[in-house]
Amino acid sequence: MHATAGIHHVTSIASDPQRNVDFYTDVLGLRLVKRTVNFDDKFTYHLYYGDEVGTPGTALTFFPFGNGTPGRVGRGQPSAAAFVVPPESVDYWLDRLDSAGVDRGDPVERFGETVVPFTDHDGQPLELVTGESDVEPWRGGPVPAEHGVRGFHGVTLDSLDPERTGEILELLGYERVDAAGERTRYRAASDRAAVVDVLDRPDAERGREGVGTVHHVAIRAPDEATQMAWREALVDAGLNVTPQKDRQYFQSVYTRDPGGILFEIATDGPGFTRDESVEELGSSLQLPPWLAEDREMIEGQLPPLDGGTMETN
């Protein structure tokens, strides 16, 4: 069986969709690579951001529920998503976040890397981590390419059962590589999005799902055969796993581990160019075939959305 190449995407819950687009394209300089709807709630957008084509390991996605209930970040949830930036870009990002009025903390050192913690306008915890990545930054946004985000570094999971969450990660091919304080690091064999940190905070407050929290973390499967093999292995490990679901841009199965973490296993293909050209990605609402006949009704219910800044650098 293959070992995972790391994180495929991270999906979070947001409030206003336009503010979401403005923050992730104008402030972080990511590309809006797909605007579609939540396939389980067709009157809510599902927005995807990433590099030029939303390469697995770069895609941060959101369900923007408008006036949804604020969540609380805590145990039983992924507690932060982290992006890679070049080591020499830390000062640039501190200035950029400050200029945009972003709530941030001071840089800290973690496992030999510099980490800049910050939150988006909904309180979503995010991090910039210095390091290397094989991902090319999106060159069509407002951030100069030499400072651009290079996909995910990884995620932090605030597990209710860190030992069992670690076992699930190892089943998927992650290796336990380090530990310090309340944090244990697992790493996949990959050049990007390879890191998962698991926290052990038995006395911390439990999280509550809502605006400003991560909904789930998707792990990469190279193909459907591997995905199905992992599904069987997870079932054998005592977890409830969903049947395969068609997400149009990948195939997915889901399971919630004993630590409260909702994992998705997503195939690398077919990718975001299956219904738009590279040049047109994210420029218009894309619907799956089973919702195509409802396009007029769906578009009438969704708020208008500007695609964000497009500058060349």
Tab-separated table of C-alpha atoms in Angstrom:
chain	number	residue	atom	x	y	z
A	1	MET	CA	0.000	0.000	0.000
A	2	HIS	CA	1.183	3.525	-0.759
A	3	ALA	CA	2.042	5.954	2.020
A	4	THR	CA	0.320	9.303	1.727
A	5	ALA	CA	2.210	12.205	0.183
A	6	GLY	CA	0.703	14.496	2.816
A	7	ILE	CA	-2.193	16.922	3.013
A	8	HIS	CA	-4.500	17.286	0.004
A	9	HIS	CA	-6.564	20.221	1.284
A	10	VAL	CA	-7.940	21.834	4.420
A	11	THR	CA	-11.569	22.952	4.656
A	12	SER	CA	-12.808	25.582	7.097
A	13	ILE	CA	-16.011	27.418	7.980
A	14	ALA	CA	-16.275	31.133	7.227
A	15	SER	CA	-18.776	33.959	7.399
A	16	ASP	CA	-19.153	36.461	4.545
A	17	PRO	CA	-17.957	34.993	1.207
A	18	GLN	CA	-16.772	38.314	-0.242
A	19	ARG	CA	-14.660	39.085	2.828
A	20	ASN	CA	-13.281	35.567	2.524
A	21	VAL	CA	-12.244	36.135	-1.104
A	22	ASP	CA	-10.774	39.542	-0.299
A	23	PHE	CA	-8.634	38.207	2.557
A	24	TYR	CA	-7.237	35.101	0.883
A	25	THR	CA	-6.585	36.688	-2.518
A	26	ASP	CA	-5.692	40.278	-1.567
A	27	VAL	CA	-3.854	39.704	1.729
A	28	LEU	CA	-2.359	36.217	1.370
A	29	GLY	CA	-2.053	36.374	-2.412
A	30	LEU	CA	-3.596	32.970	-3.095
A	31	ARG	CA	-5.508	32.233	-6.264
A	32	LEU	CA	-9.247	31.583	-6.149
A	33	VAL	CA	-9.132	28.401	-8.208
A	34	LYS	CA	-12.730	27.245	-7.904
A	35	ARG	CA	-16.065	28.731	-6.957
A	36	THR	CA	-18.700	26.061	-6.638
A	37	VAL	CA	-21.290	25.153	-4.008
A	38	ASN	CA	-21.303	22.913	-0.981
A	39	PHE	CA	-22.629	19.690	-2.508
A	40	ASP	CA	-24.524	19.014	0.735
A	41	ASP	CA	-25.938	22.591	0.883
A	42	LYS	CA	-26.304	23.943	-2.644
A	43	PHE	CA	-27.156	27.486	-1.526
A	44	THR	CA	-23.761	27.932	0.150
A	45	TYR	CA	-20.577	28.578	-1.778
A	46	HIS	CA	-17.594	26.243	-1.614
A	47	LEU	CA	-14.513	28.353	-2.374
A	48	TYR	CA	-11.072	26.905	-3.117
A	49	TYR	CA	-7.767	28.794	-2.966
A	50	GLY	CA	-4.302	27.598	-3.892
A	51	ASP	CA	-1.471	27.896	-6.347
A	52	GLU	CA	-2.102	28.401	-10.071
A	53	VAL	CA	-4.122	25.185	-10.460
A	54	GLY	CA	-4.923	24.224	-6.866
A	55	THR	CA	-2.270	21.513	-6.760
A	56	PRO	CA	-2.846	18.947	-3.979
A	57	GLY	CA	-1.033	20.294	-0.949
A	58	THR	CA	-1.948	23.927	-1.687
A	59	ALA	CA	-5.752	24.047	-1.502
A	60	LEU	CA	-7.474	25.825	1.382
A	61	THR	CA	-11.233	25.689	0.999
A	62	PHE	CA	-14.157	27.349	2.775
A	63	PHE	CA	-17.844	26.966	3.381
A	64	PRO	CA	-18.872	30.626	3.896
A	65	PHE	CA	-22.183	30.478	5.768
A	66	GLY	CA	-22.768	34.231	5.930
A	67	ASN	CA	-24.176	34.933	9.389
A	68	GLY	CA	-23.225	31.511	10.721
A	69	THR	CA	-22.622	30.852	14.410
A	70	PRO	CA	-19.072	31.615	15.554
A	71	GLY	CA	-17.092	28.539	16.521
A	72	ARG	CA	-14.521	28.014	19.228
A	73	VAL	CA	-11.092	26.560	18.449
A	74	GLY	CA	-10.175	23.827	20.899
A	75	ARG	CA	-9.697	20.137	21.548
A	76	GLY	CA	-11.260	17.698	19.127
A	77	GLN	CA	-10.464	19.850	16.086
A	78	PRO	CA	-7.700	20.790	13.712
A	79	SER	CA	-6.511	23.989	15.374
A	80	ALA	CA	-4.340	25.676	12.729
A	81	ALA	CA	-3.334	25.455	9.080
A	82	ALA	CA	0.197	26.537	8.197
A	83	PHE	CA	1.642	27.799	4.894
A	84	VAL	CA	5.272	27.709	3.749
A	85	VAL	CA	7.058	30.993	2.989
A	86	PRO	CA	10.759	31.548	2.211
A	87	PRO	CA	12.949	32.095	5.305
A	88	GLU	CA	13.997	35.549	4.083
A	89	SER	CA	10.366	36.670	3.722
A	90	VAL	CA	9.420	36.871	7.390
A	91	ASP	CA	9.873	40.658	7.649
A	92	TYR	CA	7.923	41.175	4.425
A	93	TRP	CA	4.999	39.194	5.834
A	94	LEU	CA	5.072	40.901	9.202
A	95	ASP	CA	4.812	44.269	7.433
A	96	ARG	CA	2.128	42.987	5.051
A	97	LEU	CA	-0.042	41.526	7.807
A	98	ASP	CA	0.331	44.686	9.902
A	99	SER	CA	-0.522	46.929	6.941
A	100	ALA	CA	-3.688	44.901	6.363
A	101	GLY	CA	-4.682	45.159	10.027
A	102	VAL	CA	-4.385	41.412	10.549
A	103	ASP	CA	-4.351	40.138	14.129
A	104	ARG	CA	-1.003	38.362	14.500
A	105	GLY	CA	1.412	37.152	17.141
A	106	ASP	CA	5.150	37.565	17.323
A	107	PRO	CA	7.324	35.058	15.420
A	108	VAL	CA	8.294	31.972	17.426
A	109	GLU	CA	10.708	29.104	16.826
A	110	ARG	CA	9.316	25.582	16.487
A	111	PHE	CA	11.418	22.561	15.533
A	112	GLY	CA	14.030	24.866	14.005
A	113	GLU	CA	11.545	26.814	11.887
A	114	THR	CA	10.200	30.343	12.307
A	115	VAL	CA	6.436	30.454	12.776
A	116	VAL	CA	4.267	33.565	12.402
A	117	PRO	CA	0.815	32.953	13.936
A	118	PHE	CA	-2.149	35.039	12.815
A	119	THR	CA	-5.895	34.867	12.285
A	120	ASP	CA	-8.173	35.861	9.455
A	121	HIS	CA	-11.184	38.195	9.878
A	122	ASP	CA	-13.276	35.289	11.233
A	123	GLY	CA	-10.682	34.306	13.831
A	124	GLN	CA	-9.458	31.328	11.791
A	125	PRO	CA	-5.991	30.380	13.166
A	126	LEU	CA	-3.302	30.349	10.488
A	127	GLU	CA	0.483	30.239	10.433
A	128	LEU	CA	3.313	31.139	8.107
A	129	VAL	CA	6.261	28.771	8.544
A	130	THR	CA	9.674	29.235	6.982
A	131	GLY	CA	10.878	26.379	4.836
A	132	GLU	CA	11.318	24.838	1.426
A	133	SER	CA	8.633	23.583	-0.928
A	134	ASP	CA	8.426	22.338	-4.498
A	135	VAL	CA	5.333	24.532	-5.033
A	136	GLU	CA	5.631	27.593	-7.263
A	137	PRO	CA	3.822	30.617	-5.807
A	138	TRP	CA	0.823	32.068	-7.633
A	139	ARG	CA	2.219	34.904	-9.736
A	140	GLY	CA	-1.098	36.545	-10.607
A	141	GLY	CA	-1.800	37.990	-7.174
A	142	PRO	CA	-0.600	41.052	-5.272
A	143	VAL	CA	2.276	39.338	-3.389
A	144	PRO	CA	5.677	39.461	-5.136
A	145	ALA	CA	6.666	35.972	-6.246
A	146	GLU	CA	9.840	35.904	-4.151
A	147	HIS	CA	7.692	36.212	-1.009
A	148	GLY	CA	4.683	34.207	-2.176
A	149	VAL	CA	3.010	31.390	-0.271
A	150	ARG	CA	4.245	27.973	-1.413
A	151	GLY	CA	1.416	25.696	-0.395
A	152	PHE	CA	0.840	24.128	2.970
A	153	HIS	CA	3.529	23.393	5.511
A	154	GLY	CA	1.041	21.336	7.515
A	155	VAL	CA	-1.684	21.366	10.127
A	156	THR	CA	-1.980	21.168	13.895
A	157	LEU	CA	-4.520	18.745	15.352
A	158	ASP	CA	-5.775	19.373	18.892
A	159	SER	CA	-6.825	15.784	19.478
A	160	LEU	CA	-8.974	14.408	22.300
A	161	ASP	CA	-6.942	11.193	21.986
A	162	PRO	CA	-3.443	12.053	20.716
A	163	GLU	CA	-2.243	8.445	20.836
A	164	ARG	CA	-5.080	7.141	18.640
A	165	THR	CA	-4.772	10.103	16.248
A	166	GLY	CA	-1.073	9.284	15.940
A	167	GLU	CA	-1.938	5.652	15.181
A	168	ILE	CA	-4.296	6.742	12.387
A	169	LEU	CA	-1.598	8.982	10.906
A	170	GLU	CA	0.913	6.124	11.016
A	171	LEU	CA	-1.626	3.840	9.312
A	172	LEU	CA	-1.676	6.372	6.444
A	173	GLY	CA	2.116	6.398	6.235
A	174	TYR	CA	3.145	9.282	8.477
A	175	GLU	CA	6.231	8.841	10.646
A	176	ARG	CA	6.600	10.217	14.174
A	177	VAL	CA	9.716	12.377	13.878
A	178	ASP	CA	9.908	14.713	16.886
A	179	ALA	CA	8.225	15.957	20.035
A	180	ALA	CA	8.506	18.996	22.275
A	181	GLY	CA	6.224	19.959	25.130
A	182	GLU	CA	2.597	19.289	24.229
A	183	ARG	CA	3.378	18.889	20.500
A	184	THR	CA	4.305	15.668	18.614
A	185	ARG	CA	5.335	15.962	14.981
A	186	TYR	CA	4.472	13.471	12.247
A	187	ARG	CA	5.807	13.775	8.718
A	188	ALA	CA	4.925	12.252	5.366
A	189	ALA	CA	7.533	11.481	2.718
A	190	SER	CA	6.852	14.468	0.464
A	191	ASP	CA	8.259	17.825	-0.640
A	192	ARG	CA	5.154	19.739	0.430
A	193	ALA	CA	2.308	19.729	2.939
A	194	ALA	CA	4.032	16.904	4.782
A	195	VAL	CA	3.740	17.942	8.443
A	196	VAL	CA	1.038	17.113	10.981
A	197	ASP	CA	1.512	18.198	14.592
A	198	VAL	CA	-0.663	16.538	17.231
A	199	LEU	CA	-1.264	18.375	20.495
A	200	ASP	CA	-1.729	16.739	23.889
A	201	ARG	CA	-3.671	19.238	26.011
A	202	PRO	CA	-5.889	17.177	28.331
A	203	ASP	CA	-6.984	20.164	30.385
A	204	ALA	CA	-7.777	22.511	27.491
A	205	GLU	CA	-11.287	23.514	26.473
A	206	ARG	CA	-13.081	21.499	23.806
A	207	GLY	CA	-13.690	23.153	20.485
A	208	ARG	CA	-17.063	23.985	18.966
A	209	GLU	CA	-17.607	23.811	15.215
A	210	GLY	CA	-18.615	27.109	13.593
A	211	VAL	CA	-17.328	30.179	11.794
A	212	GLY	CA	-13.571	30.508	12.228
A	213	THR	CA	-12.821	26.804	12.758
A	214	VAL	CA	-11.412	24.054	10.554
A	215	HIS	CA	-14.047	21.567	9.406
A	216	HIS	CA	-11.772	18.771	8.185
A	217	VAL	CA	-8.318	17.861	6.908
A	218	ALA	CA	-7.969	15.897	3.679
A	219	ILE	CA	-5.091	13.466	3.189
A	220	ARG	CA	-3.761	12.696	-0.293
A	221	ALA	CA	-4.387	9.352	-1.995
A	222	PRO	CA	-2.606	8.904	-5.332
A	223	ASP	CA	-5.517	6.969	-6.837
A	224	GLU	CA	-8.851	5.343	-6.047
A	225	ALA	CA	-7.325	1.896	-5.498
A	226	THR	CA	-5.145	3.253	-2.699
A	227	GLN	CA	-8.061	5.211	-1.298
A	228	MET	CA	-10.165	2.037	-1.110
A	229	ALA	CA	-7.284	0.103	0.483
A	230	TRP	CA	-6.981	2.782	3.169
A	231	ARG	CA	-10.745	2.756	3.629
A	232	GLU	CA	-10.598	-0.966	4.364
A	233	ALA	CA	-7.649	-0.479	6.736
A	234	LEU	CA	-9.499	2.264	8.634
A	235	VAL	CA	-12.574	0.046	8.953
A	236	ASP	CA	-10.347	-2.775	10.222
A	237	ALA	CA	-8.956	-0.295	12.777
A	238	GLY	CA	-12.474	0.135	14.139
A	239	LEU	CA	-13.437	3.442	12.510
A	240	ASN	CA	-16.660	4.251	10.721
A	241	VAL	CA	-15.829	5.351	7.179
A	242	THR	CA	-18.243	6.780	4.615
A	243	PRO	CA	-18.743	5.315	1.164
A	244	GLN	CA	-16.844	7.093	-1.603
A	245	LYS	CA	-18.327	10.488	-2.516
A	246	ASP	CA	-17.866	12.251	-5.860
A	247	ARG	CA	-16.539	15.765	-5.187
A	248	GLN	CA	-15.998	16.368	-8.925
A	249	TYR	CA	-12.383	17.473	-8.514
A	250	PHE	CA	-11.440	14.429	-6.396
A	251	GLN	CA	-13.060	11.355	-4.896
A	252	SER	CA	-13.470	11.342	-1.134
A	253	VAL	CA	-14.121	9.160	1.882
A	254	TYR	CA	-14.478	10.536	5.415
A	255	THR	CA	-13.888	9.263	8.919
A	256	ARG	CA	-13.838	10.861	12.363
A	257	ASP	CA	-11.068	9.472	14.521
A	258	PRO	CA	-11.340	8.846	18.297
A	259	GLY	CA	-9.617	12.179	18.845
A	260	GLY	CA	-12.551	14.012	17.258
A	261	ILE	CA	-10.658	14.885	14.081
A	262	LEU	CA	-12.633	14.632	10.836
A	263	PHE	CA	-10.284	13.215	8.196
A	264	GLU	CA	-10.996	13.033	4.499
A	265	ILE	CA	-8.989	10.875	2.129
A	266	ALA	CA	-9.051	12.592	-1.274
A	267	THR	CA	-7.649	11.370	-4.568
A	268	ASP	CA	-5.151	13.588	-6.372
A	269	GLY	CA	-7.226	13.605	-9.545
A	270	PRO	CA	-8.956	14.638	-11.648
A	271	GLY	CA	-8.195	18.162	-10.390
A	272	PHE	CA	-9.682	21.617	-10.829
A	273	THR	CA	-9.157	21.899	-14.574
A	274	ARG	CA	-11.765	19.262	-15.349
A	275	ASP	CA	-14.426	21.940	-15.986
A	276	GLU	CA	-12.404	25.157	-16.528
A	277	SER	CA	-9.230	26.068	-18.355
A	278	VAL	CA	-6.205	27.100	-16.293
A	279	GLU	CA	-6.767	30.719	-17.348
A	280	GLU	CA	-10.442	30.679	-16.301
A	281	LEU	CA	-10.106	28.904	-12.963
A	282	GLY	CA	-12.277	30.489	-10.288
A	283	SER	CA	-13.820	33.055	-12.624
A	284	SER	CA	-17.376	31.694	-12.645
A	285	LEU	CA	-19.671	29.411	-10.674
A	286	GLN	CA	-19.148	25.749	-11.518
A	287	LEU	CA	-21.871	23.215	-10.701
A	288	PRO	CA	-21.777	19.416	-10.805
A	289	PRO	CA	-23.994	17.733	-13.421
A	290	TRP	CA	-26.646	16.793	-10.861
A	291	LEU	CA	-27.203	20.485	-10.012
A	292	ALA	CA	-26.889	21.907	-13.538
A	293	GLU	CA	-30.656	22.156	-14.077
A	294	ASP	CA	-30.949	24.245	-10.898
A	295	ARG	CA	-28.327	26.816	-11.951
A	296	GLU	CA	-30.719	29.782	-12.244
A	297	MET	CA	-32.304	29.065	-8.850
A	298	ILE	CA	-28.918	28.524	-7.172
A	299	GLU	CA	-27.370	31.653	-8.644
A	300	GLY	CA	-30.418	33.613	-7.485
A	301	GLN	CA	-29.855	32.484	-3.900
A	302	LEU	CA	-26.087	33.052	-3.725
A	303	PRO	CA	-24.661	36.491	-2.949
A	304	PRO	CA	-22.685	38.140	-5.778
A	305	LEU	CA	-18.963	37.514	-5.582
A	306	ASP	CA	-16.048	39.518	-6.958
A	307	GLY	CA	-13.093	37.319	-7.831
A	308	GLY	CA	-10.495	39.486	-6.093
A	309	THR	CA	-7.418	41.357	-7.215
A	310	MET	CA	-5.529	40.174	-10.284
A	311	GLU	CA	-2.131	41.818	-10.589
A	312	THR	CA	0.988	40.653	-12.361
A	313	ASN	CA	4.298	40.604	-10.539
